[in-house]
Amino acid sequence: MKKLFIDIGGTHLRSEVCSDNEIIKESVSSNDTGLLFYIDQQMKLHPSIDFIGISYAGQVDKGVIISAPNINIDKYEITSEVKQRYGIALEIDNDLNCALRAEAAYWKSSNIAALYIGTGIGAAVIDQGILIKGNANMAFEIGHIPYRETPLVCGCGRNNCVELYASGSGMAKWLRHYGSRLEPVLSQLKIGSDRNERLIVSEFEEALLHAAGVLVTLANPEILVLGGGVIEQNPYLATLLREKLRHYALSPALQGLRIEISVLENAPLMGAKLLERHHG
Ligand SMILES: [Zn+2]
């Protein structure tokens, strides 16, 4: 039997069809076709698929898609629909939870937190081997903790989220606010000629320290793994956290803490494969 694993990000859909843990087909496409449409196509090509695991760049809960800012949603009740159409199991979780499952397997840790920074800033926590989901799979939604009031509007509709400072989209909003033409890239803003551009960098760093301090104080992980595009391009941020986090977190929560940068190439897709363990 074959298995289909899908990672749907903000712009692309990556998938692998596997048979006995061997990848027999890999593909990358745009994410705008709709997930159910894509699954229908794959089921026609590979009728012997008997499990589907999905990492999803949006909010999902108990097999149902709730919302996604950048993805065309053609079916919300995706798990029950696929069960009905094909009689097979489908497991879906958000991309950060999937990534953290892969990180936990890689670092061999059962007390691990992930802090990923790209367009947004997100966190996930595994405690004593259990992924913390919360009532609606919204636990540790760190990007939207109140931080400081701004003249900007967050994707969630409020104006004081930490994501408005410590994320790619936050930096882009500040640049528009200041009328700057620079791209939201830390290394370029750092050497910007304009005081406001340089300010975006120091405020990014301060907000990152705040978010990481809250996460570590609340979750008390053994490993804090950093990932996402902004971290990949700015590995100095790990050093910054190692040096300064003690000023932002409760000190007993820092004892034995390791701060690492993710080395996984596609953690969400790897995590989608681990979803299979959870269905029974
Ligand atoms: Zn927000």
PDB file of C-alpha atoms and ligand atoms in Angstrom:
ATOM      1  CA  MET A   1       0.000   0.000   0.000  1.00  0.00           C
ATOM      2  CA  LYS A   2       1.042   3.580  -0.600  1.00  0.00           C
ATOM      3  CA  LYS A   3       0.931   6.631   1.611  1.00  0.00           C
ATOM      4  CA  LEU A   4       0.620  10.266   0.601  1.00  0.00           C
ATOM      5  CA  PHE A   5       2.304  13.013   2.613  1.00  0.00           C
ATOM      6  CA  ILE A   6       1.632  16.675   1.865  1.00  0.00           C
ATOM      7  CA  ASP A   7       3.156  19.912   3.161  1.00  0.00           C
ATOM      8  CA  ILE A   8       1.057  22.934   2.235  1.00  0.00           C
ATOM      9  CA  GLY A   9       2.908  26.176   2.868  1.00  0.00           C
ATOM     10  CA  GLY A  10       2.019  29.776   2.171  1.00  0.00           C
ATOM     11  CA  THR A  11       2.934  29.504  -1.518  1.00  0.00           C
ATOM     12  CA  HIS A  12       3.789  25.896  -2.371  1.00  0.00           C
ATOM     13  CA  LEU A  13       2.489  22.413  -1.939  1.00  0.00           C
ATOM     14  CA  ARG A  14       5.078  19.648  -1.592  1.00  0.00           C
ATOM     15  CA  SER A  15       4.097  16.035  -1.579  1.00  0.00           C
ATOM     16  CA  GLU A  16       5.601  12.572  -1.437  1.00  0.00           C
ATOM     17  CA  VAL A  17       3.998   9.275  -2.300  1.00  0.00           C
ATOM     18  CA  CYS A  18       5.708   6.529  -0.321  1.00  0.00           C
ATOM     19  CA  SER A  19       5.572   2.755  -0.428  1.00  0.00           C
ATOM     20  CA  ASP A  20       7.257   0.783   2.392  1.00  0.00           C
ATOM     21  CA  ASN A  21       9.042   3.975   3.521  1.00  0.00           C
ATOM     22  CA  GLU A  22      10.515   4.451   0.045  1.00  0.00           C
ATOM     23  CA  ILE A  23       9.661   7.672  -1.766  1.00  0.00           C
ATOM     24  CA  ILE A  24       8.240   6.721  -5.150  1.00  0.00           C
ATOM     25  CA  LYS A  25       7.043  10.150  -6.285  1.00  0.00           C
ATOM     26  CA  GLU A  26       7.967  13.663  -5.157  1.00  0.00           C
ATOM     27  CA  SER A  27       6.290  16.777  -6.435  1.00  0.00           C
ATOM     28  CA  VAL A  28       6.104  20.507  -5.843  1.00  0.00           C
ATOM     29  CA  SER A  29       3.289  22.663  -7.140  1.00  0.00           C
ATOM     30  CA  SER A  30       1.524  25.898  -6.340  1.00  0.00           C
ATOM     31  CA  ASN A  31      -0.898  25.684  -3.445  1.00  0.00           C
ATOM     32  CA  ASP A  32      -3.850  27.319  -5.180  1.00  0.00           C
ATOM     33  CA  THR A  33      -5.567  24.233  -6.614  1.00  0.00           C
ATOM     34  CA  GLY A  34      -7.353  23.341  -3.383  1.00  0.00           C
ATOM     35  CA  LEU A  35      -6.399  20.459  -1.130  1.00  0.00           C
ATOM     36  CA  LEU A  36      -9.345  18.164  -1.885  1.00  0.00           C
ATOM     37  CA  PHE A  37      -8.847  18.661  -5.618  1.00  0.00           C
ATOM     38  CA  TYR A  38      -5.169  17.742  -5.212  1.00  0.00           C
ATOM     39  CA  ILE A  39      -6.019  14.629  -3.181  1.00  0.00           C
ATOM     40  CA  ASP A  40      -8.590  13.549  -5.802  1.00  0.00           C
ATOM     41  CA  GLN A  41      -5.891  13.805  -8.480  1.00  0.00           C
ATOM     42  CA  GLN A  42      -3.409  11.788  -6.430  1.00  0.00           C
ATOM     43  CA  MET A  43      -5.990   9.099  -5.647  1.00  0.00           C
ATOM     44  CA  LYS A  44      -6.611   8.686  -9.384  1.00  0.00           C
ATOM     45  CA  LEU A  45      -2.877   8.303 -10.011  1.00  0.00           C
ATOM     46  CA  HIS A  46      -2.272   6.060  -6.979  1.00  0.00           C
ATOM     47  CA  PRO A  47      -5.509   4.246  -6.055  1.00  0.00           C
ATOM     48  CA  SER A  48      -3.701   2.085  -3.476  1.00  0.00           C
ATOM     49  CA  ILE A  49      -2.979   5.043  -1.156  1.00  0.00           C
ATOM     50  CA  ASP A  50      -4.338   4.026   2.244  1.00  0.00           C
ATOM     51  CA  PHE A  51      -3.145   6.903   4.450  1.00  0.00           C
ATOM     52  CA  ILE A  52      -2.698  10.647   3.999  1.00  0.00           C
ATOM     53  CA  GLY A  53      -0.663  12.847   6.375  1.00  0.00           C
ATOM     54  CA  ILE A  54      -0.777  16.631   5.951  1.00  0.00           C
ATOM     55  CA  SER A  55       1.181  19.540   7.376  1.00  0.00           C
ATOM     56  CA  TYR A  56      -0.899  22.681   6.894  1.00  0.00           C
ATOM     57  CA  ALA A  57       0.043  26.370   7.038  1.00  0.00           C
ATOM     58  CA  GLY A  58      -3.177  27.391   8.728  1.00  0.00           C
ATOM     59  CA  GLN A  59      -5.377  26.654  11.692  1.00  0.00           C
ATOM     60  CA  VAL A  60      -6.720  23.119  11.876  1.00  0.00           C
ATOM     61  CA  ASP A  61      -8.468  21.268  14.675  1.00  0.00           C
ATOM     62  CA  LYS A  62      -9.584  17.656  14.965  1.00  0.00           C
ATOM     63  CA  GLY A  63      -9.310  16.973  11.253  1.00  0.00           C
ATOM     64  CA  VAL A  64     -11.104  20.155  10.193  1.00  0.00           C
ATOM     65  CA  ILE A  65      -9.527  23.173   8.501  1.00  0.00           C
ATOM     66  CA  ILE A  66     -10.535  26.312  10.408  1.00  0.00           C
ATOM     67  CA  SER A  67      -8.736  29.053   8.495  1.00  0.00           C
ATOM     68  CA  ALA A  68      -5.674  29.731   6.375  1.00  0.00           C
ATOM     69  CA  PRO A  69      -4.536  33.192   5.315  1.00  0.00           C
ATOM     70  CA  ASN A  70      -2.824  32.181   2.053  1.00  0.00           C
ATOM     71  CA  ILE A  71      -4.412  28.930   0.930  1.00  0.00           C
ATOM     72  CA  ASN A  72      -7.433  28.302  -1.264  1.00  0.00           C
ATOM     73  CA  ILE A  73      -9.714  26.125   0.890  1.00  0.00           C
ATOM     74  CA  ASP A  74     -11.996  23.885  -1.204  1.00  0.00           C
ATOM     75  CA  LYS A  75     -13.177  21.709   1.711  1.00  0.00           C
ATOM     76  CA  TYR A  76     -13.105  22.458   5.435  1.00  0.00           C
ATOM     77  CA  GLU A  77     -14.098  18.991   6.740  1.00  0.00           C
ATOM     78  CA  ILE A  78     -11.204  17.369   4.899  1.00  0.00           C
ATOM     79  CA  THR A  79     -10.756  14.275   7.083  1.00  0.00           C
ATOM     80  CA  SER A  80     -14.398  13.155   7.015  1.00  0.00           C
ATOM     81  CA  GLU A  81     -14.693  13.946   3.285  1.00  0.00           C
ATOM     82  CA  VAL A  82     -11.689  11.800   2.375  1.00  0.00           C
ATOM     83  CA  LYS A  83     -12.916   9.013   4.672  1.00  0.00           C
ATOM     84  CA  GLN A  84     -16.281   9.133   2.907  1.00  0.00           C
ATOM     85  CA  ARG A  85     -14.878   9.256  -0.621  1.00  0.00           C
ATOM     86  CA  TYR A  86     -12.052   6.760  -0.289  1.00  0.00           C
ATOM     87  CA  GLY A  87     -12.499   4.969   3.030  1.00  0.00           C
ATOM     88  CA  ILE A  88      -8.991   5.922   4.170  1.00  0.00           C
ATOM     89  CA  ALA A  89      -7.566   7.791   7.151  1.00  0.00           C
ATOM     90  CA  LEU A  90      -6.268  11.341   6.842  1.00  0.00           C
ATOM     91  CA  GLU A  91      -4.374  13.118   9.607  1.00  0.00           C
ATOM     92  CA  ILE A  92      -3.765  16.849   9.392  1.00  0.00           C
ATOM     93  CA  ASP A  93      -2.025  19.239  11.770  1.00  0.00           C
ATOM     94  CA  ASN A  94      -0.621  22.718  11.479  1.00  0.00           C
ATOM     95  CA  ASP A  95       2.860  23.088  10.044  1.00  0.00           C
ATOM     96  CA  LEU A  96       4.548  24.128  13.254  1.00  0.00           C
ATOM     97  CA  ASN A  97       3.190  21.164  15.221  1.00  0.00           C
ATOM     98  CA  CYS A  98       4.346  18.910  12.387  1.00  0.00           C
ATOM     99  CA  ALA A  99       7.780  20.552  12.317  1.00  0.00           C
ATOM    100  CA  LEU A 100       8.150  20.121  16.051  1.00  0.00           C
ATOM    101  CA  ARG A 101       7.351  16.391  15.807  1.00  0.00           C
ATOM    102  CA  ALA A 102      10.231  16.096  13.327  1.00  0.00           C
ATOM    103  CA  GLU A 103      12.516  18.228  15.529  1.00  0.00           C
ATOM    104  CA  ALA A 104      11.732  16.096  18.597  1.00  0.00           C
ATOM    105  CA  ALA A 105      12.630  12.960  16.646  1.00  0.00           C
ATOM    106  CA  TYR A 106      15.856  14.540  15.353  1.00  0.00           C
ATOM    107  CA  TRP A 107      17.013  15.911  18.732  1.00  0.00           C
ATOM    108  CA  LYS A 108      15.720  12.813  20.552  1.00  0.00           C
ATOM    109  CA  SER A 109      14.004  15.040  23.081  1.00  0.00           C
ATOM    110  CA  SER A 110      10.651  14.686  24.833  1.00  0.00           C
ATOM    111  CA  ASN A 111      10.767  18.224  26.311  1.00  0.00           C
ATOM    112  CA  ILE A 112      11.269  20.510  23.366  1.00  0.00           C
ATOM    113  CA  ALA A 113       9.885  23.814  22.114  1.00  0.00           C
ATOM    114  CA  ALA A 114      10.100  25.239  18.609  1.00  0.00           C
ATOM    115  CA  LEU A 115      10.206  28.922  17.761  1.00  0.00           C
ATOM    116  CA  TYR A 116       9.970  29.471  14.009  1.00  0.00           C
ATOM    117  CA  ILE A 117      10.256  32.882  12.430  1.00  0.00           C
ATOM    118  CA  GLY A 118       9.422  33.574   8.816  1.00  0.00           C
ATOM    119  CA  THR A 119       6.450  35.577   7.597  1.00  0.00           C
ATOM    120  CA  GLY A 120       5.040  35.098  11.096  1.00  0.00           C
ATOM    121  CA  ILE A 121       6.416  33.935  14.425  1.00  0.00           C
ATOM    122  CA  GLY A 122       5.033  30.712  15.841  1.00  0.00           C
ATOM    123  CA  ALA A 123       5.761  28.291  18.636  1.00  0.00           C
ATOM    124  CA  ALA A 124       4.933  24.708  19.519  1.00  0.00           C
ATOM    125  CA  VAL A 125       5.712  22.644  22.594  1.00  0.00           C
ATOM    126  CA  ILE A 126       6.165  18.952  23.324  1.00  0.00           C
ATOM    127  CA  ASP A 127       6.141  18.243  27.048  1.00  0.00           C
ATOM    128  CA  GLN A 128       6.934  14.777  28.437  1.00  0.00           C
ATOM    129  CA  GLY A 129       6.576  13.458  24.889  1.00  0.00           C
ATOM    130  CA  ILE A 130       3.106  14.945  24.391  1.00  0.00           C
ATOM    131  CA  LEU A 131       2.389  17.731  21.941  1.00  0.00           C
ATOM    132  CA  ILE A 132       0.453  20.461  23.734  1.00  0.00           C
ATOM    133  CA  LYS A 133      -2.593  21.319  21.619  1.00  0.00           C
ATOM    134  CA  GLY A 134      -5.032  23.181  23.831  1.00  0.00           C
ATOM    135  CA  ASN A 135      -8.806  23.091  23.434  1.00  0.00           C
ATOM    136  CA  ALA A 136      -8.862  24.186  19.780  1.00  0.00           C
ATOM    137  CA  ASN A 137      -5.271  23.281  18.788  1.00  0.00           C
ATOM    138  CA  MET A 138      -4.264  26.897  19.422  1.00  0.00           C
ATOM    139  CA  ALA A 139      -1.797  26.399  22.287  1.00  0.00           C
ATOM    140  CA  PHE A 140       1.391  28.508  22.310  1.00  0.00           C
ATOM    141  CA  GLU A 141       0.205  30.889  19.595  1.00  0.00           C
ATOM    142  CA  ILE A 142       3.078  33.118  20.652  1.00  0.00           C
ATOM    143  CA  GLY A 143       2.874  35.589  17.754  1.00  0.00           C
ATOM    144  CA  HIS A 144      -0.276  37.141  19.125  1.00  0.00           C
ATOM    145  CA  ILE A 145       0.628  37.690  22.754  1.00  0.00           C
ATOM    146  CA  PRO A 146       0.198  41.375  23.628  1.00  0.00           C
ATOM    147  CA  TYR A 147       3.505  43.194  23.477  1.00  0.00           C
ATOM    148  CA  ARG A 148       3.432  46.912  22.628  1.00  0.00           C
ATOM    149  CA  GLU A 149       0.869  49.110  20.929  1.00  0.00           C
ATOM    150  CA  THR A 150       1.732  50.067  17.383  1.00  0.00           C
ATOM    151  CA  PRO A 151       0.130  52.150  14.622  1.00  0.00           C
ATOM    152  CA  LEU A 152      -0.022  48.879  12.612  1.00  0.00           C
ATOM    153  CA  VAL A 153      -2.640  46.149  12.314  1.00  0.00           C
ATOM    154  CA  CYS A 154      -1.764  42.493  12.841  1.00  0.00           C
ATOM    155  CA  GLY A 155      -3.286  39.711  10.727  1.00  0.00           C
ATOM    156  CA  CYS A 156      -5.451  38.881  13.761  1.00  0.00           C
ATOM    157  CA  GLY A 157      -6.911  42.400  13.750  1.00  0.00           C
ATOM    158  CA  ARG A 158      -5.171  43.791  16.850  1.00  0.00           C
ATOM    159  CA  ASN A 159      -2.395  46.354  17.036  1.00  0.00           C
ATOM    160  CA  ASN A 160      -0.113  45.152  19.828  1.00  0.00           C
ATOM    161  CA  CYS A 161       1.029  41.632  18.920  1.00  0.00           C
ATOM    162  CA  VAL A 162       4.654  40.546  19.241  1.00  0.00           C
ATOM    163  CA  GLU A 163       4.405  39.391  15.585  1.00  0.00           C
ATOM    164  CA  LEU A 164       4.211  43.063  14.555  1.00  0.00           C
ATOM    165  CA  TYR A 165       7.863  43.340  15.638  1.00  0.00           C
ATOM    166  CA  ALA A 166       9.497  39.899  15.479  1.00  0.00           C
ATOM    167  CA  SER A 167       8.500  38.569  12.057  1.00  0.00           C
ATOM    168  CA  GLY A 168       9.034  39.154   8.363  1.00  0.00           C
ATOM    169  CA  SER A 169       5.505  40.495   7.894  1.00  0.00           C
ATOM    170  CA  GLY A 170       5.928  42.784  10.911  1.00  0.00           C
ATOM    171  CA  MET A 171       9.147  44.246   9.509  1.00  0.00           C
ATOM    172  CA  ALA A 172       7.432  44.774   6.142  1.00  0.00           C
ATOM    173  CA  LYS A 173       4.599  46.669   7.836  1.00  0.00           C
ATOM    174  CA  TRP A 174       7.033  48.961   9.662  1.00  0.00           C
ATOM    175  CA  LEU A 175       8.912  49.629   6.421  1.00  0.00           C
ATOM    176  CA  ARG A 176       5.684  50.637   4.687  1.00  0.00           C
ATOM    177  CA  HIS A 177       4.802  52.784   7.692  1.00  0.00           C
ATOM    178  CA  TYR A 178       8.123  54.631   7.446  1.00  0.00           C
ATOM    179  CA  GLY A 179       7.893  54.871   3.660  1.00  0.00           C
ATOM    180  CA  SER A 180      11.096  52.850   3.228  1.00  0.00           C
ATOM    181  CA  ARG A 181      11.832  50.955   0.023  1.00  0.00           C
ATOM    182  CA  LEU A 182      14.093  48.381   1.659  1.00  0.00           C
ATOM    183  CA  GLU A 183      13.102  44.732   1.813  1.00  0.00           C
ATOM    184  CA  PRO A 184      12.298  43.255   5.239  1.00  0.00           C
ATOM    185  CA  VAL A 185      15.746  41.663   5.515  1.00  0.00           C
ATOM    186  CA  LEU A 186      17.548  42.121   8.835  1.00  0.00           C
ATOM    187  CA  SER A 187      21.061  42.260   7.381  1.00  0.00           C
ATOM    188  CA  GLN A 188      20.082  45.067   4.986  1.00  0.00           C
ATOM    189  CA  LEU A 189      18.091  47.034   7.535  1.00  0.00           C
ATOM    190  CA  LYS A 190      21.025  46.870   9.928  1.00  0.00           C
ATOM    191  CA  ILE A 191      23.180  48.874   7.554  1.00  0.00           C
ATOM    192  CA  GLY A 192      20.318  51.101   6.388  1.00  0.00           C
ATOM    193  CA  SER A 193      21.060  54.806   6.186  1.00  0.00           C
ATOM    194  CA  ASP A 194      17.799  55.682   7.868  1.00  0.00           C
ATOM    195  CA  ARG A 195      17.470  55.652  11.658  1.00  0.00           C
ATOM    196  CA  ASN A 196      13.995  54.078  11.459  1.00  0.00           C
ATOM    197  CA  GLU A 197      15.300  51.179   9.375  1.00  0.00           C
ATOM    198  CA  ARG A 198      17.956  50.403  11.979  1.00  0.00           C
ATOM    199  CA  LEU A 199      15.337  50.785  14.706  1.00  0.00           C
ATOM    200  CA  ILE A 200      13.287  47.984  13.100  1.00  0.00           C
ATOM    201  CA  VAL A 201      16.258  45.634  13.693  1.00  0.00           C
ATOM    202  CA  SER A 202      16.741  46.486  17.363  1.00  0.00           C
ATOM    203  CA  GLU A 203      13.012  46.271  17.995  1.00  0.00           C
ATOM    204  CA  PHE A 204      12.873  42.924  16.184  1.00  0.00           C
ATOM    205  CA  GLU A 205      15.621  41.586  18.456  1.00  0.00           C
ATOM    206  CA  GLU A 206      13.972  42.925  21.598  1.00  0.00           C
ATOM    207  CA  ALA A 207      10.603  41.398  20.662  1.00  0.00           C
ATOM    208  CA  LEU A 208      12.244  38.067  19.788  1.00  0.00           C
ATOM    209  CA  LEU A 209      13.913  37.978  23.208  1.00  0.00           C
ATOM    210  CA  HIS A 210      10.569  38.785  24.822  1.00  0.00           C
ATOM    211  CA  ALA A 211       8.733  36.020  22.909  1.00  0.00           C
ATOM    212  CA  ALA A 212      11.464  33.452  23.581  1.00  0.00           C
ATOM    213  CA  GLY A 213      11.563  34.456  27.257  1.00  0.00           C
ATOM    214  CA  VAL A 214       7.798  33.962  27.611  1.00  0.00           C
ATOM    215  CA  LEU A 215       7.946  30.637  25.771  1.00  0.00           C
ATOM    216  CA  VAL A 216      10.811  29.263  27.857  1.00  0.00           C
ATOM    217  CA  THR A 217       9.328  30.530  31.132  1.00  0.00           C
ATOM    218  CA  LEU A 218       5.943  28.933  30.386  1.00  0.00           C
ATOM    219  CA  ALA A 219       7.086  25.690  28.743  1.00  0.00           C
ATOM    220  CA  ASN A 220      10.453  25.010  30.483  1.00  0.00           C
ATOM    221  CA  PRO A 221      11.862  22.942  27.597  1.00  0.00           C
ATOM    222  CA  GLU A 222      15.160  21.077  27.488  1.00  0.00           C
ATOM    223  CA  ILE A 223      15.732  22.306  23.924  1.00  0.00           C
ATOM    224  CA  LEU A 224      14.525  25.461  22.224  1.00  0.00           C
ATOM    225  CA  VAL A 225      14.903  24.870  18.498  1.00  0.00           C
ATOM    226  CA  LEU A 226      14.877  27.881  16.208  1.00  0.00           C
ATOM    227  CA  GLY A 227      13.773  27.631  12.589  1.00  0.00           C
ATOM    228  CA  GLY A 228      12.117  29.392   9.682  1.00  0.00           C
ATOM    229  CA  GLY A 229      13.472  31.647   6.955  1.00  0.00           C
ATOM    230  CA  VAL A 230      14.452  34.615   9.141  1.00  0.00           C
ATOM    231  CA  ILE A 231      16.469  32.361  11.464  1.00  0.00           C
ATOM    232  CA  GLU A 232      18.111  30.564   8.521  1.00  0.00           C
ATOM    233  CA  GLN A 233      19.283  33.885   7.103  1.00  0.00           C
ATOM    234  CA  ASN A 234      20.338  35.256  10.506  1.00  0.00           C
ATOM    235  CA  PRO A 235      21.945  32.529  12.604  1.00  0.00           C
ATOM    236  CA  TYR A 236      23.356  35.287  14.864  1.00  0.00           C
ATOM    237  CA  LEU A 237      19.888  35.377  16.446  1.00  0.00           C
ATOM    238  CA  ALA A 238      20.654  32.063  18.198  1.00  0.00           C
ATOM    239  CA  THR A 239      23.773  33.620  19.714  1.00  0.00           C
ATOM    240  CA  LEU A 240      21.755  36.666  20.760  1.00  0.00           C
ATOM    241  CA  LEU A 241      19.262  34.412  22.554  1.00  0.00           C
ATOM    242  CA  ARG A 242      22.005  32.362  24.218  1.00  0.00           C
ATOM    243  CA  GLU A 243      23.648  35.527  25.521  1.00  0.00           C
ATOM    244  CA  LYS A 244      20.638  37.585  26.560  1.00  0.00           C
ATOM    245  CA  LEU A 245      17.709  35.280  27.273  1.00  0.00           C
ATOM    246  CA  ARG A 246      18.522  35.260  30.982  1.00  0.00           C
ATOM    247  CA  HIS A 247      17.251  38.845  31.158  1.00  0.00           C
ATOM    248  CA  TYR A 248      13.883  37.816  29.692  1.00  0.00           C
ATOM    249  CA  ALA A 249      13.080  34.436  31.282  1.00  0.00           C
ATOM    250  CA  LEU A 250      12.735  33.087  34.782  1.00  0.00           C
ATOM    251  CA  SER A 251      16.167  31.722  35.638  1.00  0.00           C
ATOM    252  CA  PRO A 252      15.121  28.228  36.930  1.00  0.00           C
ATOM    253  CA  ALA A 253      13.404  27.709  33.563  1.00  0.00           C
ATOM    254  CA  LEU A 254      16.771  28.257  31.850  1.00  0.00           C
ATOM    255  CA  GLN A 255      18.687  25.596  33.755  1.00  0.00           C
ATOM    256  CA  GLY A 256      19.971  23.001  31.327  1.00  0.00           C
ATOM    257  CA  LEU A 257      18.293  24.735  28.374  1.00  0.00           C
ATOM    258  CA  ARG A 258      19.954  24.289  24.981  1.00  0.00           C
ATOM    259  CA  ILE A 259      19.207  26.700  22.165  1.00  0.00           C
ATOM    260  CA  GLU A 260      19.706  25.107  18.747  1.00  0.00           C
ATOM    261  CA  ILE A 261      19.099  26.052  15.134  1.00  0.00           C
ATOM    262  CA  SER A 262      17.051  23.589  13.096  1.00  0.00           C
ATOM    263  CA  VAL A 263      19.110  21.526  10.672  1.00  0.00           C
ATOM    264  CA  LEU A 264      16.155  19.778   9.049  1.00  0.00           C
ATOM    265  CA  GLU A 265      15.555  20.518   5.400  1.00  0.00           C
ATOM    266  CA  ASN A 266      11.788  20.183   5.392  1.00  0.00           C
ATOM    267  CA  ALA A 267      10.657  19.636   8.956  1.00  0.00           C
ATOM    268  CA  PRO A 268       6.900  20.090   8.286  1.00  0.00           C
ATOM    269  CA  LEU A 269       6.852  17.344   5.618  1.00  0.00           C
ATOM    270  CA  MET A 270       8.951  15.076   7.860  1.00  0.00           C
ATOM    271  CA  GLY A 271       6.456  15.747  10.635  1.00  0.00           C
ATOM    272  CA  ALA A 272       3.529  14.921   8.336  1.00  0.00           C
ATOM    273  CA  LYS A 273       5.041  11.439   8.021  1.00  0.00           C
ATOM    274  CA  LEU A 274       5.076  11.115  11.794  1.00  0.00           C
ATOM    275  CA  LEU A 275       1.325  11.834  11.942  1.00  0.00           C
ATOM    276  CA  GLU A 276       0.754   8.252  10.913  1.00  0.00           C
ATOM    277  CA  ARG A 277       1.821   7.050  14.336  1.00  0.00           C
ATOM    278  CA  HIS A 278      -1.041   8.977  15.843  1.00  0.00           C
ATOM    279  CA  HIS A 279      -3.850   7.366  13.904  1.00  0.00           C
ATOM    280  CA  GLY A 280      -5.017   4.004  14.853  1.00  0.00           C
TER     281      GLY A 280
HETATM  282 ZN    ZN B   1      -1.933  39.320  16.159  1.00  0.00          ZN
END
